[in-house]
PDB file of C-alpha atoms in Angstrom:
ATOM      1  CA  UNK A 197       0.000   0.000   0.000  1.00 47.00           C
ATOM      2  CA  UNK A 198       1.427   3.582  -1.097  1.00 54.00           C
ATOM      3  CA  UNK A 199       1.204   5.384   2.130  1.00 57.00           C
ATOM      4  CA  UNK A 200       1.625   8.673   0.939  1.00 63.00           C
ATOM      5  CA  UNK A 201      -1.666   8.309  -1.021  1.00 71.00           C
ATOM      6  CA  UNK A 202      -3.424   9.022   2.683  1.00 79.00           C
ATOM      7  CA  UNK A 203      -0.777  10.343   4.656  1.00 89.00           C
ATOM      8  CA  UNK A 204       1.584  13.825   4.469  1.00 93.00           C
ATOM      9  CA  UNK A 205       4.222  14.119   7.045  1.00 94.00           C
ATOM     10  CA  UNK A 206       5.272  17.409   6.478  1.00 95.00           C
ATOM     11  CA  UNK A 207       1.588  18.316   7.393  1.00 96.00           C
ATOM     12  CA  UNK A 208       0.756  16.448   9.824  1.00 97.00           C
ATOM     13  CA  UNK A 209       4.002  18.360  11.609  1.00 97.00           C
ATOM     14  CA  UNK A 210       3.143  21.173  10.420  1.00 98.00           C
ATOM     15  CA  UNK A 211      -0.417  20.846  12.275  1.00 98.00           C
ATOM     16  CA  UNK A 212       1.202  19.792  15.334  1.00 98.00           C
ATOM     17  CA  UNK A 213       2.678  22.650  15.874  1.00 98.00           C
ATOM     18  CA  UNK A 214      -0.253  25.415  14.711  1.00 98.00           C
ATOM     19  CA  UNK A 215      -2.756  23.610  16.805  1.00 98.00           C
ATOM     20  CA  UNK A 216      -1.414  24.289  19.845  1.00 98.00           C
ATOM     21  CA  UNK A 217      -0.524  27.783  18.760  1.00 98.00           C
ATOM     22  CA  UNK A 218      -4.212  28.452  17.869  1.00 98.00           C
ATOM     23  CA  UNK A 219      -5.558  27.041  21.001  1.00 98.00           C
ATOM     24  CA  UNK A 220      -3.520  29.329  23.007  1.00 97.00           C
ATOM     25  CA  UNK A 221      -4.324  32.540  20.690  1.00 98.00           C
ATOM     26  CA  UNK A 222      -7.939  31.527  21.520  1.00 98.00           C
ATOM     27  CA  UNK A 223      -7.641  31.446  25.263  1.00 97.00           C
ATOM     28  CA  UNK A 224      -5.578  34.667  25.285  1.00 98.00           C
ATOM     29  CA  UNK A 225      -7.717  36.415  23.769  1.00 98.00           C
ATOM     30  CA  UNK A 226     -10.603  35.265  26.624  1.00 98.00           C
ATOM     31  CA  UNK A 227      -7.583  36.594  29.191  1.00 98.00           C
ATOM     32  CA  UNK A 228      -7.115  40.355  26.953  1.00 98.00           C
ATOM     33  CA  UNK A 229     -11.011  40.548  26.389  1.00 98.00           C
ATOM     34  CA  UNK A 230     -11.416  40.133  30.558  1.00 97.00           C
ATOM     35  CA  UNK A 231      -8.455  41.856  31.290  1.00 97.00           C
ATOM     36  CA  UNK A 232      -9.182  44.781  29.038  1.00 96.00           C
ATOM     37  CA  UNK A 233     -13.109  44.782  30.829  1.00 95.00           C
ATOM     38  CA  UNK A 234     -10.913  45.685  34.266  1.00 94.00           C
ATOM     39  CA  UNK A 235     -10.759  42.153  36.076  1.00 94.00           C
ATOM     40  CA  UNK A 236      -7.960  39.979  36.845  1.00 96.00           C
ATOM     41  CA  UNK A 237      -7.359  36.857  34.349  1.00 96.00           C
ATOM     42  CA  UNK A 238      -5.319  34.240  33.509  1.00 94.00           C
ATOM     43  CA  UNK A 239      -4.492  30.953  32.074  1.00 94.00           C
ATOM     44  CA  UNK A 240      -5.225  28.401  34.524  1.00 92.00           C
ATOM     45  CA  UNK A 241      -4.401  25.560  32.314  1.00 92.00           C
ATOM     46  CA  UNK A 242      -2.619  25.818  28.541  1.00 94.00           C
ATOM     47  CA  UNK A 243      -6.313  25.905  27.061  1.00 92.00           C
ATOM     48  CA  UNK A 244      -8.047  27.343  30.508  1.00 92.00           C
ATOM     49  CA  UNK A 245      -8.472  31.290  30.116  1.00 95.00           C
ATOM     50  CA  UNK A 246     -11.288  32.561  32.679  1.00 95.00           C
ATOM     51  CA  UNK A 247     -10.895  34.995  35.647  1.00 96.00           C
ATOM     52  CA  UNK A 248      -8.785  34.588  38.458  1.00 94.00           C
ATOM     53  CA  UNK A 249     -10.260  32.657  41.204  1.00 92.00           C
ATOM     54  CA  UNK A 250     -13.278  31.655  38.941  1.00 94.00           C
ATOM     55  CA  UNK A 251     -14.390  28.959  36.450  1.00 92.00           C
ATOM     56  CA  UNK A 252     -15.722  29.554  33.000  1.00 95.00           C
ATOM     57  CA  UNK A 253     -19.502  28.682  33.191  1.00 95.00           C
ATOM     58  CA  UNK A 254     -22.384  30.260  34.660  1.00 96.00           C
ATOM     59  CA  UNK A 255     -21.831  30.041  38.135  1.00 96.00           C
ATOM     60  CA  UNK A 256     -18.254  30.746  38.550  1.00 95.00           C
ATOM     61  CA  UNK A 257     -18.613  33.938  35.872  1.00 97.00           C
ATOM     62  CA  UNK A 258     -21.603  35.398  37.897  1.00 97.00           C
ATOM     63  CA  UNK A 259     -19.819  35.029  41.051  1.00 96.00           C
ATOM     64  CA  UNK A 260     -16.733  36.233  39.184  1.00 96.00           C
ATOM     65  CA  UNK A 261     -18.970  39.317  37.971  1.00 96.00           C
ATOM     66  CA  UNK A 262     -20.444  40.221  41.161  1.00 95.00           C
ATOM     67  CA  UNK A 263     -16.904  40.038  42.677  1.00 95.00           C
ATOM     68  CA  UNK A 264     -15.039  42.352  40.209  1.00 94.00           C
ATOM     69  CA  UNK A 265     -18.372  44.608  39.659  1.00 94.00           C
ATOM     70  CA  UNK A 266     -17.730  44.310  35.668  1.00 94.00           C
ATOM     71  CA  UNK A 267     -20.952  44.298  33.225  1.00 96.00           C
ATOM     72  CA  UNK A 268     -22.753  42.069  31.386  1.00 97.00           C
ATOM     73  CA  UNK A 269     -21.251  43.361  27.929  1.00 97.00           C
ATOM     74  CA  UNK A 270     -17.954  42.133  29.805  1.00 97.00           C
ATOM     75  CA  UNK A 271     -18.918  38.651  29.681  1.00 97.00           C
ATOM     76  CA  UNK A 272     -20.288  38.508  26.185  1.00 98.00           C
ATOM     77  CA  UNK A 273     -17.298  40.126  24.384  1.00 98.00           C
ATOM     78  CA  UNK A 274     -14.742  38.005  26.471  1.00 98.00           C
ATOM     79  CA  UNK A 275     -16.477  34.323  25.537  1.00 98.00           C
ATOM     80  CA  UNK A 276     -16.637  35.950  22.176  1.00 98.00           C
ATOM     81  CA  UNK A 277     -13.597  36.913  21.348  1.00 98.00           C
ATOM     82  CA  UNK A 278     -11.879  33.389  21.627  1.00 98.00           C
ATOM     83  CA  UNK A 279     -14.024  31.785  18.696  1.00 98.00           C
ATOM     84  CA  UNK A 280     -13.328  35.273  16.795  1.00 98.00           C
ATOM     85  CA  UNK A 281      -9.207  35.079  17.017  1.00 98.00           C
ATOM     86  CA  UNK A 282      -9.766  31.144  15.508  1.00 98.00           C
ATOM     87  CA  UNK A 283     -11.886  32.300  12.938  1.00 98.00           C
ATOM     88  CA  UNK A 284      -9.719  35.328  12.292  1.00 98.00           C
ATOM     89  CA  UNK A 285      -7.238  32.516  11.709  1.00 98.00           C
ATOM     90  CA  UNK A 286      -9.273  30.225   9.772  1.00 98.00           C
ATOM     91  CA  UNK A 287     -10.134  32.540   7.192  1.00 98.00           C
ATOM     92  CA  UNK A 288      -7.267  35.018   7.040  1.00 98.00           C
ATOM     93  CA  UNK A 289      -4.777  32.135   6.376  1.00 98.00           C
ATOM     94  CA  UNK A 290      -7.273  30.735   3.499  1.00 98.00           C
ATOM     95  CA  UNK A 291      -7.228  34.192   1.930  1.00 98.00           C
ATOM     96  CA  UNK A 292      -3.290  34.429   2.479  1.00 98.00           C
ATOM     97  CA  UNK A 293      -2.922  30.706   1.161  1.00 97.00           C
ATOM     98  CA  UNK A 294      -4.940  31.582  -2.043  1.00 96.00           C
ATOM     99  CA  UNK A 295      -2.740  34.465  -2.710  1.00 96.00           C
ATOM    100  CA  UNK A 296       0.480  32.592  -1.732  1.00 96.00           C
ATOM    101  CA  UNK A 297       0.043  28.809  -1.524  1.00 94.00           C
ATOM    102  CA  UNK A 298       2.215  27.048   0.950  1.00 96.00           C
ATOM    103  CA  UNK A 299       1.289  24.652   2.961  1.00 96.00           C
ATOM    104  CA  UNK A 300       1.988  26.209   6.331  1.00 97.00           C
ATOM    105  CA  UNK A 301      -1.127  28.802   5.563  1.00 98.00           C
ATOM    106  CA  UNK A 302      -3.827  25.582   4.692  1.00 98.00           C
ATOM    107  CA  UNK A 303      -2.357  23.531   7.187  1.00 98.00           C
ATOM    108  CA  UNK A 304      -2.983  26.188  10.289  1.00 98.00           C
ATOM    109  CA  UNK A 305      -5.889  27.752   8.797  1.00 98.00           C
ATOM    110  CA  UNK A 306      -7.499  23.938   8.457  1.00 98.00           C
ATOM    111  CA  UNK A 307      -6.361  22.542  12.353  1.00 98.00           C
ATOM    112  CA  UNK A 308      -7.161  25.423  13.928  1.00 98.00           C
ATOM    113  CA  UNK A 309     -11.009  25.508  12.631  1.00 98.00           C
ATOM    114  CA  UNK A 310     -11.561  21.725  12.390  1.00 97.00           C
ATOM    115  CA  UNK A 311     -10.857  21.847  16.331  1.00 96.00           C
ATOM    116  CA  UNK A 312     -12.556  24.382  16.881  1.00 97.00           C
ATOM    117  CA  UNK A 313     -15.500  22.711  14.708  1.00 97.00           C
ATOM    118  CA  UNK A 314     -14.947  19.186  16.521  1.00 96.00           C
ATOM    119  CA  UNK A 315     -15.558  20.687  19.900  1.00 95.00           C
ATOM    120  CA  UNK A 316     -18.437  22.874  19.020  1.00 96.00           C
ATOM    121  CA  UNK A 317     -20.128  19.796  17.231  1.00 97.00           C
ATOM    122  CA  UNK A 318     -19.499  17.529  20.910  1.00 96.00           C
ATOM    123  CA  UNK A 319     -21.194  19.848  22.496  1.00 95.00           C
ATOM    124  CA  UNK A 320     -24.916  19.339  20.089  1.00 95.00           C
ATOM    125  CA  UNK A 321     -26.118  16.793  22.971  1.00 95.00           C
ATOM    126  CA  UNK A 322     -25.626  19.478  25.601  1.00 95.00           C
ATOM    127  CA  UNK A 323     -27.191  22.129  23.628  1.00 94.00           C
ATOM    128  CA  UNK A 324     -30.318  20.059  23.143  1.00 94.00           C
ATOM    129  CA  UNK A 325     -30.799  19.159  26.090  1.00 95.00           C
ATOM    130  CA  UNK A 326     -30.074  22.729  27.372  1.00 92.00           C
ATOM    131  CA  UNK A 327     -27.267  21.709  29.700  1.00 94.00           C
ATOM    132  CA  UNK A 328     -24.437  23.419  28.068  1.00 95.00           C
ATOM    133  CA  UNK A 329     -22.956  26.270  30.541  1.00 95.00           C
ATOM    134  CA  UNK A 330     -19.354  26.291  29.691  1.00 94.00           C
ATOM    135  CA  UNK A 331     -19.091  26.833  25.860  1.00 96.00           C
ATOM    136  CA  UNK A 332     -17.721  30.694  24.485  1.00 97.00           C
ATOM    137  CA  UNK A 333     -21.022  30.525  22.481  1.00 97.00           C
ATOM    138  CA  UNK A 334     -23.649  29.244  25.569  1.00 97.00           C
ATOM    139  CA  UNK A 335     -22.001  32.263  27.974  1.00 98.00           C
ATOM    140  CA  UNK A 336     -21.785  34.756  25.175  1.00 98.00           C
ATOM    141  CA  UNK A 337     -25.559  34.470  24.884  1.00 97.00           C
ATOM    142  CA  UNK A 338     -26.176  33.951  28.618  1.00 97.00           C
ATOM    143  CA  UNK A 339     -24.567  37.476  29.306  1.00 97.00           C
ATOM    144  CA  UNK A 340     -26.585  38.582  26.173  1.00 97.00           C
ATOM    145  CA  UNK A 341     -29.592  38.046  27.365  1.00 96.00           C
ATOM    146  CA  UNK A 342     -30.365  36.007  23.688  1.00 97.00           C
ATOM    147  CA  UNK A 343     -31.199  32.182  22.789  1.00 97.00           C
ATOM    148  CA  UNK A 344     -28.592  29.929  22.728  1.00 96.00           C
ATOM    149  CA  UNK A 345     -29.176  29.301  19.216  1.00 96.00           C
ATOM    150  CA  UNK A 346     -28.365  32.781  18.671  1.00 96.00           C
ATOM    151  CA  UNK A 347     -24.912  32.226  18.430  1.00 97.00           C
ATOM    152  CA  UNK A 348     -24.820  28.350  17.995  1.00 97.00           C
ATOM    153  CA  UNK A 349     -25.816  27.764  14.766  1.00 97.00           C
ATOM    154  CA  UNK A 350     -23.669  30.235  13.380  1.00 97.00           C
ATOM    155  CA  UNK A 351     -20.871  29.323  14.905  1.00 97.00           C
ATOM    156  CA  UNK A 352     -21.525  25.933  13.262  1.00 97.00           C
ATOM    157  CA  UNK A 353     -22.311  27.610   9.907  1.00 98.00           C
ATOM    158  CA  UNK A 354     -19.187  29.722   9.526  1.00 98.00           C
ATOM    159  CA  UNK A 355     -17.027  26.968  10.595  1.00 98.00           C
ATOM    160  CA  UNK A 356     -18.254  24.519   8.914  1.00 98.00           C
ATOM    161  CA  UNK A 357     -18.495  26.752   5.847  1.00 98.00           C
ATOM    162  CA  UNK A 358     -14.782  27.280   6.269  1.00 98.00           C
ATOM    163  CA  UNK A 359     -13.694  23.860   6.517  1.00 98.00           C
ATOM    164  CA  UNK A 360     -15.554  23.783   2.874  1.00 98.00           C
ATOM    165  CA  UNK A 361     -13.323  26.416   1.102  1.00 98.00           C
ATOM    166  CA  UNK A 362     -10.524  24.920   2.465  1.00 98.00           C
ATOM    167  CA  UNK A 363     -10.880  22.086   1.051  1.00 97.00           C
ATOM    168  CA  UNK A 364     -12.025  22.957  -2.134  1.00 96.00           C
ATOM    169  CA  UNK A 365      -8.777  24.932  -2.429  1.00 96.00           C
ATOM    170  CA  UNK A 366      -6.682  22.116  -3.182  1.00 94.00           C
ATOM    171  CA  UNK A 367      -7.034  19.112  -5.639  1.00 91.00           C
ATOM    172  CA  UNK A 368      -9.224  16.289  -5.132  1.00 91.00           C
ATOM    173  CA  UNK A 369      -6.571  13.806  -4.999  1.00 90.00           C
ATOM    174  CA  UNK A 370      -5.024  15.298  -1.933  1.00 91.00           C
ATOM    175  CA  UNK A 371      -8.323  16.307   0.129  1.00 93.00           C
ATOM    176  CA  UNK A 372      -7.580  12.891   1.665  1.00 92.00           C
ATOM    177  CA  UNK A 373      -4.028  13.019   2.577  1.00 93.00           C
ATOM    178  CA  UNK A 374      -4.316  16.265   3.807  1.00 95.00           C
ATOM    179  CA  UNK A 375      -7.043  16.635   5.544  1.00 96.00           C
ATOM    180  CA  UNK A 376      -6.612  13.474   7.478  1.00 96.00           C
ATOM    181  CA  UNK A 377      -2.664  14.142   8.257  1.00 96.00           C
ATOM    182  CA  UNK A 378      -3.229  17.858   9.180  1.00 97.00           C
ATOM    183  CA  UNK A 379      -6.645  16.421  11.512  1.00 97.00           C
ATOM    184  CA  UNK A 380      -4.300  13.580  13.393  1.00 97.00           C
ATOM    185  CA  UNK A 381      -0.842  15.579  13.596  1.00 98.00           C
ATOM    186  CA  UNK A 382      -3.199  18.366  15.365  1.00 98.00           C
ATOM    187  CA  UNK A 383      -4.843  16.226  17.573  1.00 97.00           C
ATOM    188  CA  UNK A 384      -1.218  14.609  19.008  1.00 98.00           C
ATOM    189  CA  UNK A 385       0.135  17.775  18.545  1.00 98.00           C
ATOM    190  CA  UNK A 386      -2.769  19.891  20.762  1.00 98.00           C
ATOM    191  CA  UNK A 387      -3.227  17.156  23.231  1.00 97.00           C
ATOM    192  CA  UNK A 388       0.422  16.559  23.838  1.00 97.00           C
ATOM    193  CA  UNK A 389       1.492  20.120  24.687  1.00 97.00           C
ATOM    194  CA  UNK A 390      -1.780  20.641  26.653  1.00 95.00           C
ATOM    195  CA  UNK A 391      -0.634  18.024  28.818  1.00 93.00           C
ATOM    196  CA  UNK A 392       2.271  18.662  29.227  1.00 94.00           C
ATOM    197  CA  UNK A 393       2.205  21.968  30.094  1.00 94.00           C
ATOM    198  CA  UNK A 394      -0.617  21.414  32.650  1.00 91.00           C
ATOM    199  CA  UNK A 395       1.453  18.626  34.118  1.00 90.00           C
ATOM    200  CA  UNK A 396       4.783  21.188  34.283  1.00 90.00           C
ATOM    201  CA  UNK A 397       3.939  24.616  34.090  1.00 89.00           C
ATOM    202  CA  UNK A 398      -0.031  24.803  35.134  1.00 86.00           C
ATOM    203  CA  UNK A 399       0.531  21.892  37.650  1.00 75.00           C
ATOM    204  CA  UNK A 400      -2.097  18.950  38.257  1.00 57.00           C
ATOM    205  CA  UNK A 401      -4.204  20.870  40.431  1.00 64.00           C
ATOM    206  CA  UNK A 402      -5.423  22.558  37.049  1.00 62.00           C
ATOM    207  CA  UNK A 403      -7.864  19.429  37.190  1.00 60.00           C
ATOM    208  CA  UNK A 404      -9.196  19.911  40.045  1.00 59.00           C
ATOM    209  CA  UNK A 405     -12.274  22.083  40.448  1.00 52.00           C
TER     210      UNK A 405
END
């Protein structure tokens, strides 16, 4: 079997190293956005941005609000900033990659919005049943005041749609390859460095809650 008819090494490296960096983009932009609404924030794990002290869901950003005496329109822009900065991502490295097509502007552009995508889509059981309290889009629209479907459905829309033009940018024979090495190399590549740096810079008390 020809291997290199489903599998790209250069890309799947290539994604192990951009999916990290857009995870972390994401979260500090949560920390700037909360930061920038006059509260302290921080990383509490590699992929953990929320206030200091507090947990990102309902309860721990009420509490968290009530604490620093920050505003609604706090909330909203902070959850909604993350998804922003990986769309921002998404799409500005498909328009670079169109003008100037190398590989390192697909292969960020695609890991950083199919993980995005992948955890948004995990989450369909929890908004259905209405239990979801801990996703950028379910406290953007809690501190909006709006339907969770406000903001989930796009969200699902405009990365989905993404994930689309990305792939239609590049040949049919190597949609496969591609895809599938850039989706594995940023899954080891994401999980690995979360861990680690949880277990040796965040400690294992970033577990606990």
């Amino acid at each position: 079997m020809n291997l290199s008819r489903y599998w790209n090494w250069r890309i799947a490296a290539i994604a192990a190293i951009a999916a990290p960096l857009s995870v972390l983009l994401h979260e500090l932009a949560h920390v700037g956005a909360l930061e920038f609404g006059g509260m302290a924030a921080h990383l509490r794990g590699f992929s953990m941005g929320m206030p200091v002290g507090y947990f990102w869901n309902f309860e721990g950003l009420e509490n968290a609000k009530a604490h620093f005496g920050a505003t609604d329109a706090v909330f909203a822009i902070a959850a909604l900033v993350g998804p922003i900065t990986t769309l921002v991502i998404a799409y500005g490295g498909l328009l670079v990659y169109r003008r100037f097509p190398n590989p390192i502007f697909w292969t960020s552009a695609f890991v950083a919005i199919l993980l995005r995508m992948v955890g948004v889509s995990l989450n369909m059981p929890r908004f259905i049943d209405g239990s979801m309290d801990t996703s950028d889009e379910a406290i953007a629209a809690h501190f909006s005041g709006v339907p969770l479907s406000s903001f989930y459905w796009p969200s699902l829309l405009v990365g989905y749609l993404c994930i689309y033009l990305l792939v239609k940018t590049i040949g049919r024979e190597k949609r496969v390859p591609l895809a599938l090495s850039a989706f594995i190399g940023g899954a080891v590549g994401y999980f690995s460095v979360d861990t680690l740096a949880n277990l040796f810079i965040f400690r294992p008390e970033v577990w606990v809650r």
